mmCIF file of C-alpha atoms and ligand atoms in Angstrom:
data_model
loop_
_atom_site.group_PDB
_atom_site.id
_atom_site.type_symbol
_atom_site.label_atom_id
_atom_site.label_comp_id
_atom_site.label_asym_id
_atom_site.label_seq_id
_atom_site.Cartn_x
_atom_site.Cartn_y
_atom_site.Cartn_z
ATOM 1 C CA MET A 29 -80.651 -24.585 43.892
ATOM 2 C CA SER A 30 -79.626 -25.262 40.303
ATOM 3 C CA PRO A 31 -77.196 -28.111 39.511
ATOM 4 C CA ALA A 32 -74.517 -25.511 38.715
ATOM 5 C CA GLU A 33 -74.997 -23.752 42.068
ATOM 6 C CA SER A 34 -74.871 -27.028 43.939
ATOM 7 C CA ARG A 35 -71.617 -27.990 42.253
ATOM 8 C CA THR A 36 -70.147 -24.575 43.044
ATOM 9 C CA MET A 37 -71.069 -25.142 46.673
ATOM 10 C CA ASN A 38 -69.107 -28.387 46.560
ATOM 11 C CA ALA A 39 -66.332 -26.558 44.716
ATOM 12 C CA ILE A 40 -66.542 -29.096 41.897
ATOM 13 C CA ARG A 41 -67.177 -27.256 38.658
ATOM 14 C CA PHE A 42 -66.444 -30.171 36.334
ATOM 15 C CA ASP A 43 -67.897 -33.296 37.923
ATOM 16 C CA PHE A 44 -66.730 -36.531 36.277
ATOM 17 C CA ARG A 45 -66.785 -38.646 39.455
ATOM 18 C CA SER A 46 -69.783 -40.783 38.482
ATOM 19 C CA ASP A 47 -73.033 -40.790 36.555
ATOM 20 C CA THR A 48 -74.736 -41.009 39.970
ATOM 21 C CA VAL A 49 -74.040 -37.315 40.741
ATOM 22 C CA THR A 50 -76.764 -35.959 38.438
ATOM 23 C CA GLN A 51 -79.334 -33.544 39.831
ATOM 24 C CA PRO A 52 -83.000 -34.303 39.075
ATOM 25 C CA SER A 53 -84.019 -31.873 36.306
ATOM 26 C CA PRO A 54 -86.924 -29.417 36.726
ATOM 27 C CA GLY A 55 -89.084 -31.642 34.495
ATOM 28 C CA MET A 56 -88.281 -34.706 36.575
ATOM 29 C CA ARG A 57 -89.017 -32.845 39.834
ATOM 30 C CA LYS A 58 -92.354 -31.709 38.389
ATOM 31 C CA ALA A 59 -93.255 -35.319 37.487
ATOM 32 C CA MET A 60 -92.303 -36.384 41.026
ATOM 33 C CA GLY A 61 -94.364 -33.613 42.561
ATOM 34 C CA GLU A 62 -97.438 -34.556 40.564
ATOM 35 C CA ALA A 63 -97.155 -38.352 40.983
ATOM 36 C CA GLU A 64 -100.246 -40.234 42.048
ATOM 37 C CA VAL A 65 -99.221 -42.380 45.019
ATOM 38 C CA GLY A 66 -100.482 -45.039 47.429
ATOM 39 C CA ASP A 67 -98.986 -47.489 49.921
ATOM 40 C CA ASP A 68 -96.856 -49.742 47.733
ATOM 41 C CA VAL A 69 -96.432 -52.411 50.435
ATOM 42 C CA PHE A 70 -100.239 -52.788 50.211
ATOM 43 C CA GLY A 71 -99.855 -52.870 46.404
ATOM 44 C CA ASP A 72 -101.687 -49.529 46.207
ATOM 45 C CA ASP A 73 -99.201 -47.285 44.441
ATOM 46 C CA PRO A 74 -100.305 -46.776 40.819
ATOM 47 C CA THR A 75 -97.099 -45.023 39.768
ATOM 48 C CA VAL A 76 -94.864 -47.818 41.070
ATOM 49 C CA LYS A 77 -97.107 -50.326 39.277
ATOM 50 C CA ARG A 78 -96.799 -48.324 36.044
ATOM 51 C CA LEU A 79 -93.008 -48.280 36.316
ATOM 52 C CA GLU A 80 -92.847 -52.018 37.028
ATOM 53 C CA GLN A 81 -95.227 -52.859 34.163
ATOM 54 C CA ARG A 82 -93.398 -50.528 31.822
ATOM 55 C CA MET A 83 -90.021 -52.134 32.561
ATOM 56 C CA ALA A 84 -91.401 -55.669 32.276
ATOM 57 C CA THR A 85 -92.941 -54.798 28.894
ATOM 58 C CA MET A 86 -89.802 -53.051 27.622
ATOM 59 C CA LEU A 87 -87.690 -56.119 28.433
ATOM 60 C CA GLY A 88 -90.342 -58.642 27.347
ATOM 61 C CA LYS A 89 -90.357 -60.265 30.817
ATOM 62 C CA ASP A 90 -93.165 -61.393 33.142
ATOM 63 C CA ALA A 91 -92.699 -58.944 36.003
ATOM 64 C CA ALA A 92 -90.575 -56.251 37.626
ATOM 65 C CA LEU A 93 -89.850 -54.927 41.106
ATOM 66 C CA PHE A 94 -88.883 -51.358 42.034
ATOM 67 C CA VAL A 95 -86.120 -51.356 44.661
ATOM 68 C CA PRO A 96 -84.036 -48.707 46.466
ATOM 69 C CA SER A 97 -80.651 -49.568 44.919
ATOM 70 C CA GLY A 98 -78.760 -51.679 42.428
ATOM 71 C CA THR A 99 -77.032 -53.422 45.300
ATOM 72 C CA GLN A 100 -80.348 -54.560 46.720
ATOM 73 C CA SER A 101 -81.587 -55.561 43.269
ATOM 74 C CA ASN A 102 -78.588 -57.832 42.670
ATOM 75 C CA LEU A 103 -78.876 -59.307 46.158
ATOM 76 C CA LEU A 104 -82.581 -60.032 45.685
ATOM 77 C CA ALA A 105 -81.835 -61.733 42.377
ATOM 78 C CA LEU A 106 -79.150 -63.950 43.912
ATOM 79 C CA MET A 107 -81.443 -64.805 46.828
ATOM 80 C CA SER A 108 -84.245 -65.688 44.385
ATOM 81 C CA HIS A 109 -81.979 -67.987 42.378
ATOM 82 C CA CYS A 110 -80.098 -69.512 45.329
ATOM 83 C CA GLY A 111 -80.896 -71.009 48.709
ATOM 84 C CA ARG A 112 -78.618 -71.320 51.731
ATOM 85 C CA GLY A 113 -75.335 -73.007 50.769
ATOM 86 C CA ASP A 114 -75.897 -72.656 47.033
ATOM 87 C CA GLU A 115 -73.383 -70.981 44.781
ATOM 88 C CA TYR A 116 -73.283 -68.284 42.098
ATOM 89 C CA ILE A 117 -70.632 -67.828 39.412
ATOM 90 C CA ALA A 118 -69.477 -64.273 38.667
ATOM 91 C CA GLY A 119 -66.424 -62.332 37.543
ATOM 92 C CA GLN A 120 -63.694 -61.540 40.045
ATOM 93 C CA GLN A 121 -64.355 -57.813 39.443
ATOM 94 C CA ALA A 122 -68.133 -58.132 39.093
ATOM 95 C CA HIS A 123 -69.906 -55.415 41.058
ATOM 96 C CA LEU A 124 -72.183 -57.915 42.819
ATOM 97 C CA TYR A 125 -69.221 -59.944 44.035
ATOM 98 C CA HIS A 126 -66.536 -57.314 44.547
ATOM 99 C CA HIS A 127 -68.367 -54.069 45.365
ATOM 100 C CA GLU A 128 -71.425 -55.103 47.355
ATOM 101 C CA ALA A 129 -69.857 -55.794 50.745
ATOM 102 C CA GLY A 130 -70.278 -59.561 50.480
ATOM 103 C CA GLY A 131 -74.042 -59.183 50.898
ATOM 104 C CA ALA A 132 -74.934 -62.482 49.232
ATOM 105 C CA ALA A 133 -72.701 -64.357 51.691
ATOM 106 C CA VAL A 134 -73.723 -62.341 54.760
ATOM 107 C CA LEU A 135 -77.439 -62.061 54.138
ATOM 108 C CA GLY A 136 -78.180 -65.003 51.824
ATOM 109 C CA SER A 137 -75.624 -67.614 52.946
ATOM 110 C CA ILE A 138 -74.765 -67.888 49.257
ATOM 111 C CA GLN A 139 -71.232 -68.799 48.271
ATOM 112 C CA PRO A 140 -69.527 -66.950 45.444
ATOM 113 C CA GLN A 141 -67.455 -68.724 42.789
ATOM 114 C CA PRO A 142 -65.480 -65.851 41.269
ATOM 115 C CA ILE A 143 -63.705 -66.255 37.931
ATOM 116 C CA ALA A 144 -60.824 -64.130 36.588
ATOM 117 C CA HIS A 145 -61.718 -61.841 33.707
ATOM 118 C CA GLN A 146 -60.078 -62.009 30.303
ATOM 119 C CA PRO A 147 -58.336 -58.793 29.146
ATOM 120 C CA ASP A 148 -61.495 -57.839 27.203
ATOM 121 C CA GLY A 149 -63.630 -58.065 30.358
ATOM 122 C CA THR A 150 -65.411 -61.311 29.471
ATOM 123 C CA LEU A 151 -65.227 -64.597 31.375
ATOM 124 C CA ALA A 152 -63.689 -67.466 29.386
ATOM 125 C CA LEU A 153 -66.388 -69.998 28.533
ATOM 126 C CA ALA A 154 -64.064 -72.861 29.519
ATOM 127 C CA ASP A 155 -63.518 -71.251 32.935
ATOM 128 C CA ILE A 156 -67.265 -71.004 33.486
ATOM 129 C CA GLU A 157 -67.761 -74.655 32.474
ATOM 130 C CA ALA A 158 -64.942 -75.746 34.770
ATOM 131 C CA ALA A 159 -66.388 -73.816 37.728
ATOM 132 C CA ILE A 160 -69.809 -75.523 37.561
ATOM 133 C CA LYS A 161 -69.848 -78.132 40.339
ATOM 134 C CA PRO A 162 -70.968 -81.698 39.704
ATOM 135 C CA ASP A 163 -73.964 -83.006 41.666
ATOM 136 C CA ASP A 164 -71.975 -84.508 44.550
ATOM 137 C CA SER A 165 -72.320 -84.010 48.302
ATOM 138 C CA HIS A 166 -68.769 -82.636 48.505
ATOM 139 C CA TYR A 167 -69.781 -79.497 46.626
ATOM 140 C CA ALA A 168 -72.027 -76.506 46.945
ATOM 141 C CA ARG A 169 -74.831 -76.553 44.389
ATOM 142 C CA THR A 170 -74.139 -74.170 41.493
ATOM 143 C CA ARG A 171 -77.411 -72.352 40.783
ATOM 144 C CA VAL A 172 -76.814 -69.243 38.699
ATOM 145 C CA ILE A 173 -74.330 -67.457 36.467
ATOM 146 C CA ALA A 174 -74.232 -63.660 36.852
ATOM 147 C CA LEU A 175 -72.911 -61.474 34.041
ATOM 148 C CA GLU A 176 -72.399 -57.702 34.030
ATOM 149 C CA ASN A 177 -72.831 -55.484 30.958
ATOM 150 C CA THR A 178 -71.602 -52.810 30.572
ATOM 151 C CA PHE A 179 -68.569 -54.007 32.483
ATOM 152 C CA GLY A 180 -66.022 -51.292 33.389
ATOM 153 C CA GLY A 181 -67.713 -49.120 30.775
ATOM 154 C CA ARG A 182 -67.219 -51.748 28.092
ATOM 155 C CA ALA A 183 -70.148 -53.046 26.067
ATOM 156 C CA LEU A 184 -69.517 -56.803 25.918
ATOM 157 C CA PRO A 185 -70.760 -58.405 22.677
ATOM 158 C CA MET A 186 -74.135 -60.098 22.291
ATOM 159 C CA ALA A 187 -72.428 -63.270 21.012
ATOM 160 C CA TYR A 188 -70.609 -63.632 24.351
ATOM 161 C CA MET A 189 -73.823 -63.366 26.345
ATOM 162 C CA THR A 190 -75.524 -65.861 24.033
ATOM 163 C CA SER A 191 -72.677 -68.362 24.521
ATOM 164 C CA VAL A 192 -72.880 -68.070 28.309
ATOM 165 C CA ALA A 193 -76.661 -68.482 28.137
ATOM 166 C CA GLU A 194 -76.151 -71.705 26.194
ATOM 167 C CA ILE A 195 -73.893 -73.039 28.987
ATOM 168 C CA ALA A 196 -76.456 -72.034 31.630
ATOM 169 C CA ARG A 197 -79.260 -73.806 29.739
ATOM 170 C CA ARG A 198 -77.196 -76.947 29.186
ATOM 171 C CA HIS A 199 -76.455 -77.198 32.924
ATOM 172 C CA GLY A 200 -79.931 -76.157 34.087
ATOM 173 C CA LEU A 201 -78.596 -72.989 35.736
ATOM 174 C CA GLY A 202 -80.245 -69.607 36.131
ATOM 175 C CA LEU A 203 -78.804 -66.561 34.362
ATOM 176 C CA HIS A 204 -78.711 -63.082 35.906
ATOM 177 C CA LEU A 205 -77.599 -59.836 34.295
ATOM 178 C CA ASP A 206 -76.294 -56.946 36.349
ATOM 179 C CA GLY A 207 -77.360 -54.397 33.760
ATOM 180 C CA ALA A 208 -76.854 -51.332 35.939
ATOM 181 C CA ARG A 209 -75.934 -49.553 32.688
ATOM 182 C CA ALA A 210 -77.762 -51.882 30.276
ATOM 183 C CA PHE A 211 -79.136 -48.945 28.262
ATOM 184 C CA ASN A 212 -75.590 -47.638 27.756
ATOM 185 C CA ALA A 213 -74.619 -51.088 26.442
ATOM 186 C CA CYS A 214 -77.635 -51.168 24.104
ATOM 187 C CA THR A 215 -76.789 -47.691 22.810
ATOM 188 C CA ALA A 216 -73.183 -48.720 22.122
ATOM 189 C CA LEU A 217 -74.120 -52.054 20.528
ATOM 190 C CA GLY A 218 -77.104 -50.711 18.611
ATOM 191 C CA VAL A 219 -79.499 -53.388 19.916
ATOM 192 C CA GLY A 220 -82.861 -53.044 21.652
ATOM 193 C CA ILE A 221 -83.192 -53.692 25.382
ATOM 194 C CA ALA A 222 -85.522 -56.706 24.887
ATOM 195 C CA GLU A 223 -83.055 -58.402 22.546
ATOM 196 C CA PHE A 224 -80.160 -57.480 24.842
ATOM 197 C CA THR A 225 -81.777 -59.093 27.886
ATOM 198 C CA ALA A 226 -83.671 -61.935 26.160
ATOM 199 C CA ALA A 227 -81.455 -64.757 27.445
ATOM 200 C CA PHE A 228 -81.658 -63.752 31.129
ATOM 201 C CA ASP A 229 -84.013 -64.969 33.859
ATOM 202 C CA THR A 230 -83.407 -61.806 35.907
ATOM 203 C CA VAL A 231 -82.023 -58.394 34.972
ATOM 204 C CA SER A 232 -81.130 -55.514 37.291
ATOM 205 C CA ILE A 233 -81.202 -52.001 35.837
ATOM 206 C CA CYS A 234 -80.246 -48.771 37.639
ATOM 207 C CA LEU A 235 -82.400 -45.675 37.167
ATOM 208 C CA SER A 236 -79.995 -43.592 39.239
ATOM 209 C CA LYS A 237 -76.928 -43.812 36.974
ATOM 210 C CA GLY A 238 -76.950 -42.554 33.380
ATOM 211 C CA LEU A 239 -80.742 -42.295 33.375
ATOM 212 C CA GLY A 240 -80.530 -39.491 35.930
ATOM 213 C CA ALA A 241 -83.166 -40.471 38.516
ATOM 214 C CA PRO A 242 -82.337 -39.619 42.154
ATOM 215 C CA VAL A 243 -83.041 -43.108 43.531
ATOM 216 C CA GLY A 244 -83.884 -46.590 42.413
ATOM 217 C CA SER A 245 -83.263 -49.718 40.427
ATOM 218 C CA VAL A 246 -85.616 -52.239 38.880
ATOM 219 C CA LEU A 247 -85.279 -56.023 38.970
ATOM 220 C CA VAL A 248 -87.020 -57.550 35.960
ATOM 221 C CA GLY A 249 -87.601 -61.208 35.140
ATOM 222 C CA ARG A 250 -89.530 -64.437 35.480
ATOM 223 C CA GLN A 251 -92.669 -64.259 37.620
ATOM 224 C CA ASP A 252 -91.637 -66.802 40.282
ATOM 225 C CA LEU A 253 -88.238 -65.137 40.770
ATOM 226 C CA ILE A 254 -89.741 -61.640 41.051
ATOM 227 C CA ASP A 255 -92.395 -62.936 43.482
ATOM 228 C CA ALA A 256 -89.629 -64.355 45.683
ATOM 229 C CA ALA A 257 -87.681 -61.093 45.382
ATOM 230 C CA ARG A 258 -90.741 -59.119 46.550
ATOM 231 C CA ARG A 259 -90.842 -61.184 49.761
ATOM 232 C CA THR A 260 -87.100 -60.798 50.302
ATOM 233 C CA ARG A 261 -87.234 -57.057 49.604
ATOM 234 C CA LYS A 262 -89.640 -56.673 52.552
ATOM 235 C CA MET A 263 -87.370 -58.800 54.745
ATOM 236 C CA LEU A 264 -84.357 -56.625 53.886
ATOM 237 C CA GLY A 265 -86.250 -53.453 54.745
ATOM 238 C CA GLY A 266 -86.709 -52.400 51.124
ATOM 239 C CA GLY A 267 -90.524 -52.244 51.180
ATOM 240 C CA MET A 268 -91.374 -48.593 50.557
ATOM 241 C CA ARG A 269 -94.690 -46.777 50.997
ATOM 242 C CA GLN A 270 -95.607 -43.780 48.785
ATOM 243 C CA SER A 271 -92.666 -44.638 46.547
ATOM 244 C CA GLY A 272 -94.555 -43.491 43.453
ATOM 245 C CA ILE A 273 -92.790 -40.171 44.038
ATOM 246 C CA LEU A 274 -89.544 -41.979 43.217
ATOM 247 C CA ALA A 275 -91.026 -44.219 40.533
ATOM 248 C CA ALA A 276 -92.284 -41.070 38.756
ATOM 249 C CA ALA A 277 -88.655 -39.984 38.392
ATOM 250 C CA GLY A 278 -87.892 -43.412 36.901
ATOM 251 C CA LEU A 279 -90.752 -43.150 34.393
ATOM 252 C CA TYR A 280 -89.581 -39.659 33.458
ATOM 253 C CA ALA A 281 -86.054 -41.021 32.982
ATOM 254 C CA LEU A 282 -87.289 -43.777 30.663
ATOM 255 C CA ASP A 283 -89.189 -41.189 28.585
ATOM 256 C CA HIS A 284 -86.459 -38.566 28.347
ATOM 257 C CA ASN A 285 -83.029 -39.911 29.190
ATOM 258 C CA ILE A 286 -82.462 -43.109 27.200
ATOM 259 C CA ALA A 287 -82.329 -41.609 23.706
ATOM 260 C CA ARG A 288 -79.714 -39.062 24.852
ATOM 261 C CA LEU A 289 -77.176 -41.592 26.237
ATOM 262 C CA GLY A 290 -75.335 -41.389 22.908
ATOM 263 C CA ASP A 291 -74.473 -37.764 23.823
ATOM 264 C CA ASP A 292 -72.677 -39.012 26.955
ATOM 265 C CA HIS A 293 -70.767 -41.540 24.835
ATOM 266 C CA ARG A 294 -69.816 -38.906 22.252
ATOM 267 C CA ARG A 295 -68.575 -36.594 25.021
ATOM 268 C CA ALA A 296 -66.595 -39.428 26.615
ATOM 269 C CA LYS A 297 -64.863 -40.013 23.255
ATOM 270 C CA ARG A 298 -64.069 -36.303 22.916
ATOM 271 C CA LEU A 299 -62.749 -36.269 26.484
ATOM 272 C CA ALA A 300 -60.660 -39.395 25.819
ATOM 273 C CA GLU A 301 -59.206 -37.847 22.667
ATOM 274 C CA GLY A 302 -58.336 -34.676 24.552
ATOM 275 C CA LEU A 303 -56.755 -36.585 27.438
ATOM 276 C CA SER A 304 -54.768 -38.926 25.208
ATOM 277 C CA ALA A 305 -53.172 -35.947 23.448
ATOM 278 C CA HIS A 306 -50.913 -35.831 26.537
ATOM 279 C CA PRO A 307 -48.198 -38.521 26.291
ATOM 280 C CA ALA A 308 -48.238 -39.174 30.075
ATOM 281 C CA ILE A 309 -51.845 -40.386 29.818
ATOM 282 C CA ARG A 310 -52.651 -43.896 28.640
ATOM 283 C CA LEU A 311 -56.210 -44.938 27.925
ATOM 284 C CA ALA A 312 -58.410 -47.121 25.748
ATOM 285 C CA MET A 313 -61.083 -45.298 23.734
ATOM 286 C CA PRO A 314 -64.380 -45.735 25.605
ATOM 287 C CA ASP A 315 -67.366 -47.731 24.284
ATOM 288 C CA THR A 316 -69.757 -45.838 26.538
ATOM 289 C CA ASN A 317 -69.524 -43.110 29.204
ATOM 290 C CA ILE A 318 -66.594 -44.337 31.329
ATOM 291 C CA ILE A 319 -62.895 -43.727 30.691
ATOM 292 C CA PHE A 320 -60.087 -45.367 32.653
ATOM 293 C CA VAL A 321 -56.812 -43.480 32.585
ATOM 294 C CA ASP A 322 -53.472 -45.020 33.519
ATOM 295 C CA MET A 323 -50.435 -42.940 34.370
ATOM 296 C CA ASP A 324 -47.282 -43.048 36.399
ATOM 297 C CA PRO A 325 -48.460 -42.966 40.053
ATOM 298 C CA GLU A 326 -46.104 -40.138 41.021
ATOM 299 C CA VAL A 327 -47.380 -37.937 38.169
ATOM 300 C CA GLY A 328 -50.914 -39.124 38.921
ATOM 301 C CA GLN A 329 -50.702 -37.945 42.500
ATOM 302 C CA ARG A 330 -49.779 -34.389 41.453
ATOM 303 C CA PHE A 331 -52.305 -34.538 38.578
ATOM 304 C CA MET A 332 -55.219 -35.461 40.851
ATOM 305 C CA ALA A 333 -54.318 -32.799 43.429
ATOM 306 C CA PHE A 334 -54.022 -30.169 40.674
ATOM 307 C CA LEU A 335 -57.390 -31.075 39.177
ATOM 308 C CA LYS A 336 -59.085 -31.150 42.554
ATOM 309 C CA ALA A 337 -57.830 -27.670 43.397
ATOM 310 C CA ARG A 338 -59.264 -26.425 40.093
ATOM 311 C CA GLY A 339 -62.687 -27.972 40.539
ATOM 312 C CA VAL A 340 -62.320 -31.064 38.355
ATOM 313 C CA GLY A 341 -63.834 -34.071 40.136
ATOM 314 C CA ILE A 342 -62.621 -37.552 39.188
ATOM 315 C CA THR A 343 -62.203 -40.771 41.169
ATOM 316 C CA GLY A 344 -59.551 -43.439 41.368
ATOM 317 C CA THR A 345 -56.091 -44.006 42.666
ATOM 318 C CA TYR A 346 -53.032 -42.139 41.493
ATOM 319 C CA GLY A 347 -52.056 -44.827 38.981
ATOM 320 C CA GLN A 348 -55.539 -45.238 37.525
ATOM 321 C CA GLN A 349 -58.314 -42.687 37.404
ATOM 322 C CA ARG A 350 -61.910 -42.894 36.256
ATOM 323 C CA TRP A 351 -63.719 -40.177 34.303
ATOM 324 C CA VAL A 352 -67.478 -40.564 33.766
ATOM 325 C CA THR A 353 -69.711 -38.431 31.532
ATOM 326 C CA HIS A 354 -73.408 -37.997 32.318
ATOM 327 C CA LEU A 355 -76.551 -35.876 32.032
ATOM 328 C CA ASP A 356 -75.026 -32.860 33.786
ATOM 329 C CA VAL A 357 -71.816 -32.857 31.707
ATOM 330 C CA ASP A 358 -72.177 -30.739 28.570
ATOM 331 C CA ASP A 359 -69.655 -29.876 25.848
ATOM 332 C CA ALA A 360 -68.444 -26.849 27.839
ATOM 333 C CA THR A 361 -67.784 -29.053 30.901
ATOM 334 C CA VAL A 362 -65.617 -31.358 28.775
ATOM 335 C CA GLU A 363 -63.684 -28.488 27.190
ATOM 336 C CA GLY A 364 -63.290 -26.729 30.552
ATOM 337 C CA ALA A 365 -61.844 -29.841 32.169
ATOM 338 C CA LEU A 366 -59.498 -30.408 29.220
ATOM 339 C CA GLU A 367 -58.209 -26.835 29.669
ATOM 340 C CA GLN A 368 -57.306 -27.654 33.259
ATOM 341 C CA VAL A 369 -55.588 -30.876 32.140
ATOM 342 C CA ALA A 370 -53.603 -28.881 29.556
ATOM 343 C CA ALA A 371 -52.676 -26.345 32.261
ATOM 344 C CA PHE A 372 -51.245 -29.159 34.390
ATOM 345 C CA PHE A 373 -49.017 -30.484 31.622
ATOM 346 C CA ALA A 374 -47.968 -26.931 30.588
ATOM 347 C CA ALA A 375 -46.845 -26.108 34.131
HETATM 348 C C1 PLP B 4 -73.745 -48.905 40.601
HETATM 349 C C2 PLP B 4 -73.759 -50.335 40.269
HETATM 350 C C3 PLP B 4 -74.466 -51.252 41.043
HETATM 351 C C4 PLP B 4 -75.125 -50.884 42.363
HETATM 352 O O1 PLP B 4 -75.985 -49.834 42.351
HETATM 353 P P1 PLP B 4 -76.262 -48.976 43.673
HETATM 354 O O2 PLP B 4 -77.566 -48.345 43.332
HETATM 355 O O3 PLP B 4 -75.127 -48.021 43.787
HETATM 356 O O4 PLP B 4 -76.376 -49.909 44.822
HETATM 357 C C5 PLP B 4 -74.466 -52.565 40.648
HETATM 358 N N1 PLP B 4 -73.799 -52.964 39.557
HETATM 359 C C6 PLP B 4 -73.096 -52.133 38.790
HETATM 360 C C7 PLP B 4 -72.385 -52.657 37.589
HETATM 361 C C8 PLP B 4 -73.054 -50.781 39.115
HETATM 362 O O5 PLP B 4 -72.343 -49.947 38.365
#
């Protein structure tokens, strides 16, 4: 079934719900079909090893670990940095704190110290400093600061990450990056992935978002932390066998789908321009491939129902909706969706 046929089956013709909805392309499926595989828990899968080495080299880190999801990758990182009763600092809206079902607390006995975001998505440096606990038996031990970039589709500046890294170093803390969409951030900022991730001890990158692979994330970082993560991955049930079939999709994605991320960003800008032509719609121009739209909730409710009935897939609540461009959104998809939006406001 082609991607178009599959979307027709789901009655979504214009699918902006997420960059996770992409269908593996024929070329990617061919690479998966031809992958050389072995039992990766025995360390025998050459394709998984190639993916892990490739990612470690790209980021200029010691080692990497192929894992089933970004959620598991972040959890493994926190469990490598922290022991039972230790603490991590993260944003109040950070995916690993807010959207991962409290896994670090449930499975790692790790306490979160969330911090409110500034309007630009960053954490205030003074707030981070103030949240670091002194070495005193009253307090949990602060072990790691976790940043996220892109955050809500925004590419946060390099200077911000460098300043947080300086705080982490000064306090002897680890530094983790949830870089689910790190390549989108690099594309928007015009920096290389090694420079972008240089300050971090661990970095989690999703292959299954804008890069278009069906499954998988990679945790990259310092040897001792990745070794610990490999043990924990097995404990959590994330040890996979002939997973080279999946890693082959990841390698294909690295070869073919990084350079084209700028197309997703360009289409998101075009979509944002088209949407913002309607006075009821409020939005900030996107840095990358994600647009957040604010509107009156009553209008939003009718708007979302109208779009759904006409095959335009978006997510969100009535007052705020999210539109995401990706590999399977072309110029015609953007224009087609904008026609439906125009039809709503003309009615
Ligand atoms: C999607 C996402 C994750 C989790 O990835 P899954 O593979 O869905 O578990 C983590 N962090 C961020 C910022 C994400 O967008």
